[in-house]
């Protein structure tokens, strides 16, 4: 397998709005990131992924862009950005930016012109269509509820918006649009950035006949109607040939609707396309046909199988990305661990999982200190457009809203967007003024300062585990084999290369569990790393694992 830097990288994702506020307007900013670069470097990561920092009216917090070559006023200036890049590079940290080009803001000058006149050359930058009998051109639903079409102001036609009505979809059929995108990419690459995370890149090509969909399940609509459109690979290859191949950069495409069967079309080594994609197999577990607020039970066996299937799919041809949360999902310790009694143990166990899989690792801000979900008492406390639109839809459907608020506590994107908890002072040291989104009140005991002072903290465990990965290249490049796939509590796998075999044993439960390993031949296990302080108790081939205990062993074949 070819060795390259972006496969070995550990990426730290920053949601700038919630990271660090230095001008005390309650909103994080670029100078805040500069201030914390030493902290990021000391984690041991290699790359920062910056969520959008471009000009935006913030209907969807920066994912609705009104100027692609300038910085959002609340975040600072282009000079601040240049300084951030310089300061990051001087610490050997790379920066990748979010490229959001499936849609723009409706306040982008292209859309303003497009809306103003049917004769404008910008009309064809977007998808405008006639309605059907006074209604939308087809029955497509938006990710944020309601129709994916909105009638233009004083217009007889409708424009497509797969996300909010303030996020009109660009018409990639138009070569002028594609040229604009290439120009934007070059603008940032020529400044020296190190790559892009490409927002919903799987959605950029549409079936421009815009047929109705018969699918009821929203995930089916994504998989079969919105994603993997007829020209998507052509558009991505063009981006590669026009722009990307001229730079040594990392690319990761966000890939709703990409399946293990289709993934290599995006990331296969010979495809001249992307380095990797984000799939949502594990994050969509427990979500029913109406999407993530339609909750059903799931279990660890399904979770393990997602990792297994994706590793297998990408092992030879492509490359995988590994992440357990981001700005769109619940906090990973709340979603996959136990954020109450075993918060520390389970956060560390998840760190072992995240950093011992094959693929490029993405760690989301705050997860390194075990930040948890938040349970705001009222919908008024929430900011996220997806949360609010789902709440309003549930209200219209006559749902029990106390129950629905509990689902929001579990699933809302704002769980991951509460301000970063730096210390126990007012607002968690994020800002001296009331932040744009309330802090999680647990900042008083869950914060960076407290973690720094405790050798046994989650943060210090992350630093150890990151060093461990860096010292064991087989964790990056070696083979992966899932063991005990039917066990409902234990996640056990091997990582190996021709020199070394490593066994990872993770107890994903609140219970003590016994584990007996097959003794084929004579083998000795040496524990290299554990999330508990004392080594696991062992008798012969039988181990007793404590709740959420996670261990990494070296296997010696005697
Ligand atoms: O998310 C796209 C996407 O697939 C999301 O719908 C995701 O599945 C959802 O948020 C889960 O609840 C990207 C960005 O990451 C997200 O923040 C933006 O809102 C969205 O695109 C539109 O740009």
XYZ file of C-alpha atoms and ligand atoms in Angstrom:
581
model
C 0.000 0.000 0.000
C 1.334 3.397 -0.946
C 2.398 5.466 2.064
C 1.376 9.113 2.025
C 1.068 11.823 4.650
C -2.691 12.206 4.486
C -3.210 8.539 5.343
C -1.069 8.921 8.456
C -2.603 12.206 9.547
C -4.773 12.785 12.559
C -7.172 15.630 11.881
C -8.649 17.910 14.533
C -11.970 19.433 13.479
C -12.753 22.973 14.621
C -16.200 24.536 14.654
C -14.917 28.121 14.810
C -18.119 29.640 16.136
C -17.756 27.587 19.320
C -14.008 27.308 19.746
C -12.625 30.465 21.345
C -13.885 34.050 21.403
C -11.198 36.716 21.716
C -13.135 39.911 20.954
C -15.904 39.093 23.393
C -18.894 39.241 21.109
C -19.941 35.762 22.242
C -18.822 34.193 18.955
C -15.624 32.250 18.414
C -13.089 33.756 15.995
C -9.916 33.127 14.042
C -7.745 34.897 16.598
C -9.153 32.449 19.139
C -7.890 29.573 17.038
C -4.467 31.232 16.737
C -4.402 31.561 20.517
C -4.998 27.836 20.933
C -2.582 26.510 18.296
C -0.075 25.333 20.889
C -2.839 23.375 22.604
C -3.741 21.740 19.286
C -0.130 20.965 18.442
C 0.418 19.451 21.902
C -2.403 17.014 21.262
C -0.144 15.485 18.640
C -2.476 15.983 15.687
C -1.249 16.928 12.210
C -4.087 18.718 10.457
C -6.859 21.136 11.364
C -10.169 20.979 9.501
C -11.793 24.367 9.734
C -15.570 24.350 9.378
C -16.672 27.234 7.108
C -15.205 30.638 7.909
C -16.441 32.417 4.767
C -18.901 35.316 4.649
C -22.330 34.029 5.541
C -25.677 35.218 6.859
C -25.536 32.132 9.104
C -28.854 30.538 8.354
C -26.938 27.258 8.696
C -23.892 28.627 10.543
C -21.551 29.190 7.641
C -22.821 26.393 5.392
C -24.704 29.134 3.520
C -21.976 31.193 1.906
C -22.429 34.670 0.459
C -18.768 35.326 -0.406
C -16.318 32.482 -0.916
C -13.184 34.580 -0.905
C -13.703 36.602 2.229
C -13.996 35.832 5.933
C -17.159 36.064 8.002
C -17.090 39.381 9.851
C -17.666 37.840 13.276
C -14.679 35.550 12.722
C -12.182 38.221 11.620
C -10.444 39.197 8.406
C -8.430 37.686 5.593
C -5.331 39.009 7.354
C -6.302 37.014 10.438
C -6.710 33.974 8.239
C -3.296 34.455 6.646
C -1.774 34.738 10.088
C -3.551 31.570 11.215
C -2.183 29.672 8.255
C 1.331 30.974 8.848
C 1.225 30.230 12.569
C -0.232 26.767 12.001
C 2.400 25.895 9.397
C 5.162 27.131 11.666
C 3.990 24.488 14.171
C 3.846 21.776 11.504
C 0.078 21.849 11.501
C -1.709 21.733 8.173
C -5.098 23.351 7.522
C -7.914 22.018 5.374
C -10.998 24.102 4.698
C -14.617 23.260 4.185
C -15.645 23.627 0.549
C -19.412 24.141 0.431
C -20.358 24.229 -3.244
C -23.493 22.144 -3.567
C -25.298 25.356 -2.686
C -24.665 29.002 -1.878
C -26.502 31.421 0.349
C -29.549 33.103 -1.191
C -27.666 36.313 -0.326
C -24.767 35.399 -2.607
C -24.598 37.948 -5.484
C -25.048 35.083 -7.989
C -28.370 34.142 -6.481
C -29.449 37.746 -6.044
C -28.857 38.288 -9.781
C -30.426 34.948 -10.607
C -33.578 35.919 -8.783
C -33.727 39.432 -10.203
C -34.115 38.541 -13.842
C -34.815 35.478 -15.928
C -32.475 36.962 -18.547
C -29.518 37.248 -16.242
C -26.595 34.927 -17.047
C -26.787 33.959 -13.394
C -30.303 32.542 -13.767
C -28.771 29.301 -14.957
C -26.380 29.128 -11.979
C -29.254 27.557 -10.034
C -32.061 25.083 -10.743
C -35.195 27.089 -11.603
C -38.298 25.208 -12.710
C -41.967 25.898 -13.340
C -44.376 24.701 -10.670
C -47.082 22.089 -11.157
C -50.610 23.350 -10.705
C -49.501 26.091 -8.349
C -47.285 23.727 -6.373
C -43.605 22.757 -6.322
C -42.164 21.137 -9.488
C -41.853 17.748 -7.766
C -42.297 16.064 -4.384
C -38.675 16.154 -3.200
C -38.270 16.772 0.531
C -35.583 19.014 1.974
C -33.041 17.760 4.538
C -34.431 20.430 6.827
C -38.104 19.417 6.344
C -40.739 20.735 3.968
C -40.393 20.910 0.201
C -36.984 21.180 -1.468
C -38.436 23.911 -3.716
C -39.199 27.525 -2.946
C -40.957 29.960 -5.216
C -38.750 32.918 -6.119
C -39.828 36.357 -4.935
C -42.289 37.815 -7.449
C -41.419 34.890 -9.665
C -43.506 32.262 -11.365
C -40.747 29.695 -10.972
C -39.313 27.692 -8.106
C -35.668 27.094 -7.192
C -34.237 23.895 -5.763
C -32.793 23.827 -2.235
C -31.963 20.417 -0.788
C -31.178 22.151 2.519
C -32.798 25.383 3.785
C -34.546 27.809 1.488
C -31.625 30.140 2.131
C -29.311 27.510 0.574
C -30.222 27.340 -3.130
C -28.508 24.459 -4.977
C -25.968 25.394 -7.620
C -26.514 24.085 -11.121
C -23.362 22.097 -11.824
C -24.587 21.353 -15.355
C -23.550 24.905 -16.163
C -19.815 24.945 -16.940
C -19.585 28.562 -15.749
C -20.556 27.367 -12.256
C -17.879 24.714 -12.317
C -15.281 27.265 -13.408
C -16.287 29.512 -10.506
C -15.781 26.605 -8.120
C -12.331 25.881 -9.562
C -11.414 29.528 -9.197
C -12.481 29.534 -5.530
C -10.478 26.389 -4.843
C -7.372 27.898 -6.435
C -7.786 31.098 -4.441
C -7.379 29.173 -1.164
C -4.882 26.600 -2.403
C -2.637 29.369 -3.681
C -2.666 30.859 -0.204
C -1.139 27.576 0.883
C -3.960 25.625 2.502
C -3.517 21.880 2.585
C -6.783 20.566 1.239
C -10.545 20.497 1.457
C -13.359 18.747 3.219
C -16.060 18.861 0.572
C -19.556 19.355 1.884
C -22.170 16.929 0.475
C -20.035 16.334 -2.595
C -22.109 13.250 -3.414
C -25.121 15.498 -4.104
C -23.772 17.972 -6.652
C -25.138 16.270 -9.783
C -28.934 16.086 -10.068
C -31.291 14.219 -12.322
C -32.353 17.386 -14.096
C -35.571 15.790 -15.298
C -36.533 16.194 -11.618
C -38.858 13.178 -11.465
C -41.036 12.627 -8.383
C -39.708 10.157 -5.871
C -41.696 7.150 -4.641
C -39.424 6.494 -1.684
C -40.917 7.122 1.729
C -37.799 6.524 3.742
C -35.734 9.725 3.746
C -32.475 7.764 3.711
C -33.692 6.006 0.544
C -34.354 9.374 -1.011
C -30.781 10.395 -0.212
C -29.274 7.116 -1.422
C -31.297 6.669 -4.596
C -32.403 10.135 -5.632
C -30.093 12.862 -4.312
C -26.713 11.146 -4.140
C -24.522 9.722 -6.893
C -26.199 11.717 -9.659
C -25.489 11.004 -13.335
C -22.499 13.365 -13.706
C -21.055 13.392 -10.198
C -17.879 11.489 -11.099
C -17.302 13.574 -14.180
C -17.557 16.759 -12.097
C -15.196 15.454 -9.443
C -12.662 14.284 -11.999
C -12.775 17.659 -13.686
C -12.079 19.285 -10.307
C -9.139 16.946 -9.903
C -7.725 17.620 -13.344
C -8.317 21.366 -13.371
C -7.225 22.025 -9.805
C -6.356 19.306 -7.317
C -3.704 17.413 -9.258
C -1.530 20.529 -9.230
C -1.233 20.555 -5.435
C -0.114 18.075 -2.761
C -3.297 18.195 -0.718
C -5.757 16.128 1.285
C -9.336 15.784 0.084
C -12.218 14.257 1.969
C -15.684 14.328 0.522
C -18.709 14.263 2.738
C -20.663 11.398 1.297
C -24.296 10.989 2.279
C -25.728 8.242 0.086
C -22.367 6.670 -0.763
C -22.402 2.942 0.011
C -19.569 0.436 0.402
C -20.342 -0.651 -3.177
C -20.012 2.799 -4.674
C -17.306 4.292 -2.450
C -14.362 3.308 -4.609
C -15.827 5.259 -7.495
C -15.070 8.311 -5.362
C -11.816 7.266 -3.725
C -10.306 4.403 -5.751
C -6.576 5.013 -6.296
C -6.914 5.052 -10.043
C -9.984 7.266 -10.156
C -8.346 10.724 -10.115
C -10.973 11.851 -7.682
C -10.868 12.164 -3.873
C -8.577 10.724 -1.201
C -11.421 9.606 1.034
C -15.037 10.173 1.971
C -17.042 10.382 5.171
C -19.731 7.722 5.271
C -22.485 7.739 7.882
C -23.058 4.007 8.412
C -22.440 4.132 12.148
C -23.917 7.566 12.753
C -27.212 6.717 11.109
C -27.696 3.615 13.276
C -30.843 3.954 15.297
C -32.414 6.392 12.830
C -35.651 5.323 11.238
C -37.228 6.282 7.936
C -37.893 9.919 8.766
C -34.282 10.618 9.587
C -32.307 11.140 12.728
C -35.157 12.384 14.957
C -37.097 9.203 14.216
C -35.352 6.978 16.711
C -35.236 3.167 16.878
C -33.021 0.860 18.917
C -29.708 -0.466 17.576
C -26.942 -2.588 19.007
C -23.202 -3.039 19.022
C -23.278 -5.878 16.509
C -24.583 -3.502 13.840
C -21.992 -0.913 14.848
C -19.153 -3.425 14.511
C -20.453 -4.618 11.213
C -20.364 -1.055 9.812
C -16.639 -0.827 10.602
C -16.031 -4.263 9.192
C -17.876 -3.703 5.931
C -16.297 -0.324 5.276
C -12.811 -1.509 6.066
C -13.228 -4.384 3.670
C -14.711 -2.184 0.954
C -11.832 0.278 1.001
C -8.927 -1.929 2.000
C -7.400 -2.570 -1.409
C -8.619 0.099 -3.766
C -9.294 3.173 -1.697
C -8.829 4.677 1.733
C -11.140 5.084 4.715
C -11.822 7.912 7.140
C -12.523 7.180 10.787
C -14.670 9.465 12.925
C -17.208 9.050 15.705
C -18.790 12.468 15.709
C -18.698 15.915 14.176
C -20.644 19.181 14.263
C -23.777 17.441 12.887
C -24.219 14.728 15.471
C -24.443 14.044 19.180
C -21.304 14.003 21.275
C -19.529 10.704 20.771
C -19.343 9.803 24.461
C -23.091 10.363 24.803
C -23.920 8.493 21.623
C -21.627 5.490 21.796
C -20.335 5.526 25.381
C -21.840 6.216 28.789
C -21.755 9.924 29.595
C -22.760 9.467 33.246
C -21.128 6.925 35.564
C -18.528 5.697 33.067
C -17.890 8.916 31.176
C -14.133 8.858 31.675
C -13.722 5.155 31.000
C -15.963 5.141 27.939
C -14.492 8.344 26.469
C -11.067 6.724 26.708
C -12.355 3.468 25.243
C -13.719 5.414 22.280
C -10.330 7.108 21.922
C -8.800 3.641 21.602
C -11.317 2.698 18.918
C -10.903 5.958 16.994
C -7.122 5.750 17.022
C -6.645 2.059 16.332
C -8.664 1.654 13.140
C -7.380 1.646 9.569
C -8.048 5.028 7.962
C -7.360 8.713 8.481
C -8.566 9.780 11.910
C -10.829 12.791 12.487
C -11.249 14.031 16.058
C -13.892 16.647 16.815
C -13.161 19.560 19.164
C -14.091 18.870 22.771
C -14.191 15.107 22.379
C -10.616 15.045 23.655
C -11.911 16.161 27.069
C -15.044 14.011 26.970
C -17.562 16.823 26.393
C -21.124 15.497 26.516
C -24.555 16.193 25.073
C -26.554 19.024 26.584
C -30.225 18.973 27.623
C -31.579 22.490 27.236
C -35.011 22.851 28.863
C -36.703 24.623 25.961
C -36.598 24.746 22.167
C -35.901 28.481 22.583
C -32.427 27.569 23.810
C -31.573 25.851 20.532
C -30.030 27.511 17.497
C -29.591 24.759 14.903
C -31.877 25.020 11.886
C -32.250 21.226 11.605
C -33.274 20.919 15.263
C -35.760 23.760 15.073
C -37.327 22.683 11.784
C -37.705 19.099 13.053
C -39.320 20.408 16.234
C -41.787 22.547 14.288
C -42.676 19.628 12.045
C -43.298 17.380 15.064
C -45.519 20.102 16.531
C -47.560 20.285 13.329
C -47.907 16.507 13.379
C -49.382 16.698 16.893
C -46.548 14.771 18.555
C -45.987 14.726 22.324
C -43.545 17.616 22.504
C -42.060 16.714 25.900
C -41.082 13.405 24.398
C -39.762 15.100 21.277
C -37.594 17.429 23.365
C -35.978 14.301 24.819
C -35.154 13.123 21.316
C -33.601 16.511 20.676
C -31.508 16.107 23.814
C -30.278 12.885 22.327
C -29.828 13.853 18.691
C -29.604 17.622 18.151
C -26.647 19.001 16.241
C -26.353 21.648 18.984
C -25.065 18.897 21.288
C -21.781 19.211 19.446
C -21.930 22.980 19.041
C -22.003 24.237 22.624
C -18.919 26.350 23.346
C -15.595 24.629 23.953
C -15.012 24.234 27.692
C -11.588 25.683 28.468
C -11.832 26.204 32.227
C -14.346 26.589 35.045
C -14.694 30.389 34.826
C -17.887 32.026 33.538
C -18.877 30.607 30.096
C -16.207 27.956 30.407
C -13.480 30.427 29.464
C -14.900 30.505 25.936
C -15.992 34.143 26.112
C -16.479 36.932 28.623
C -19.957 37.623 27.230
C -23.018 35.431 26.879
C -22.196 33.056 24.042
C -24.278 32.651 20.879
C -25.310 29.211 22.160
C -25.419 28.487 25.869
C -22.602 26.507 27.422
C -23.180 23.037 28.689
C -23.466 23.689 32.459
C -21.092 20.801 33.115
C -18.198 23.048 32.037
C -17.574 23.611 35.745
C -16.059 20.160 36.047
C -15.487 19.100 32.421
C -12.925 21.476 30.954
C -9.431 21.638 29.514
C -7.812 23.169 32.621
C -9.134 20.412 34.858
C -7.957 17.796 32.334
C -4.504 19.375 32.130
C -4.067 19.076 35.874
C -4.948 15.383 36.031
C -2.435 12.861 34.670
C -5.246 10.335 34.388
C -7.571 12.658 32.418
C -9.250 11.930 29.100
C -7.103 14.635 27.478
C -3.872 13.058 28.669
C -5.128 9.682 27.538
C -5.767 11.098 24.054
C -2.226 12.442 23.958
C -0.915 8.997 24.919
C -3.111 7.194 22.431
C -2.135 9.586 19.632
C 1.547 8.981 20.413
C 0.838 5.263 20.455
C -0.670 5.393 16.960
C 2.257 7.465 15.719
C 4.663 4.843 17.055
C 2.813 1.906 15.500
C 2.459 2.373 11.780
C 0.554 -0.900 11.548
C -2.386 0.926 13.107
C -2.415 3.092 9.987
C -1.471 0.634 7.272
C -1.813 -2.842 8.762
C -4.594 -5.341 8.155
C -7.812 -5.378 10.157
C -9.745 -8.430 11.245
C -12.924 -8.367 13.294
C -13.255 -11.156 15.856
C -16.317 -12.266 17.818
C -18.670 -10.381 15.556
C -21.768 -11.763 17.268
C -20.831 -10.662 20.758
C -23.298 -7.929 21.816
C -20.910 -6.197 24.256
C -17.369 -6.727 23.117
C -15.654 -5.132 20.138
C -12.548 -7.226 19.491
C -10.231 -6.991 16.508
C -6.742 -7.639 15.307
C -4.429 -5.237 13.533
C -1.404 -6.783 11.958
C 1.468 -6.556 9.544
C 4.274 -8.957 8.792
C 6.197 -8.038 11.934
C 3.565 -7.533 14.581
C 0.078 -8.499 15.658
C -1.995 -6.313 17.908
C -5.253 -7.262 19.577
C -7.757 -4.604 20.611
C -10.376 -5.586 23.181
C -13.126 -3.109 24.028
C -15.940 -3.765 26.498
C -18.805 -1.572 25.294
C -20.987 -2.209 28.328
C -21.713 -1.207 31.912
C -21.116 -4.791 32.978
C -18.082 -6.826 33.854
C -17.418 -9.287 31.101
C -15.372 -12.386 30.797
C -13.522 -13.002 27.599
C -11.917 -16.279 26.662
C -9.565 -16.212 23.741
C -8.987 -19.234 21.566
C -5.620 -20.663 22.301
C -4.510 -21.800 18.883
C -0.910 -22.616 19.421
C 0.838 -20.962 22.269
C 0.301 -17.270 22.537
C 1.119 -14.678 25.074
C -0.605 -11.339 25.301
C 1.265 -8.344 26.595
C -0.882 -5.378 27.496
C 0.587 -2.268 25.852
C -2.120 0.196 26.749
C -5.268 0.269 28.849
C -7.884 2.816 29.834
C -7.823 1.480 33.387
C -4.769 2.138 35.508
C -4.046 -1.399 36.649
C -3.575 -4.213 34.155
C -6.542 -6.395 33.382
C -6.917 -9.523 35.488
C -6.123 -12.641 33.535
C -6.209 -16.364 34.171
C -4.866 -18.483 31.392
C -6.742 -17.416 28.298
C -9.592 -15.868 30.248
C -9.771 -12.167 30.958
C -12.094 -10.300 33.248
C -12.934 -6.948 31.741
C -14.378 -4.166 33.835
C -17.158 -1.861 32.534
C -15.961 0.031 29.448
C -12.483 -1.393 29.828
C -10.400 -1.154 26.689
C -6.988 -2.738 26.180
C -4.440 -3.051 23.444
C -2.271 -6.170 23.495
C 0.770 -7.254 21.620
C 0.385 -10.878 20.586
C 3.440 -13.050 20.953
C 3.330 -16.373 19.187
C 5.556 -18.604 21.264
O -24.184 17.996 6.148
C -24.819 17.226 5.190
C -25.523 16.093 5.697
O -25.563 15.024 5.115
C -26.296 16.375 6.888
O -27.615 16.387 6.487
C -26.180 15.443 7.947
O -26.573 14.166 7.517
C -27.112 15.951 8.981
O -26.678 17.213 9.386
C -27.177 15.055 10.107
O -28.083 15.551 10.991
C -23.417 19.054 5.690
C -22.868 19.855 6.842
O -21.994 19.053 7.577
C -24.009 20.381 7.645
O -23.566 21.078 8.785
C -24.795 21.307 6.746
O -25.958 21.733 7.408
C -25.197 20.645 5.444
O -24.143 19.916 4.841
C -25.602 21.682 4.437
O -24.488 22.389 4.016
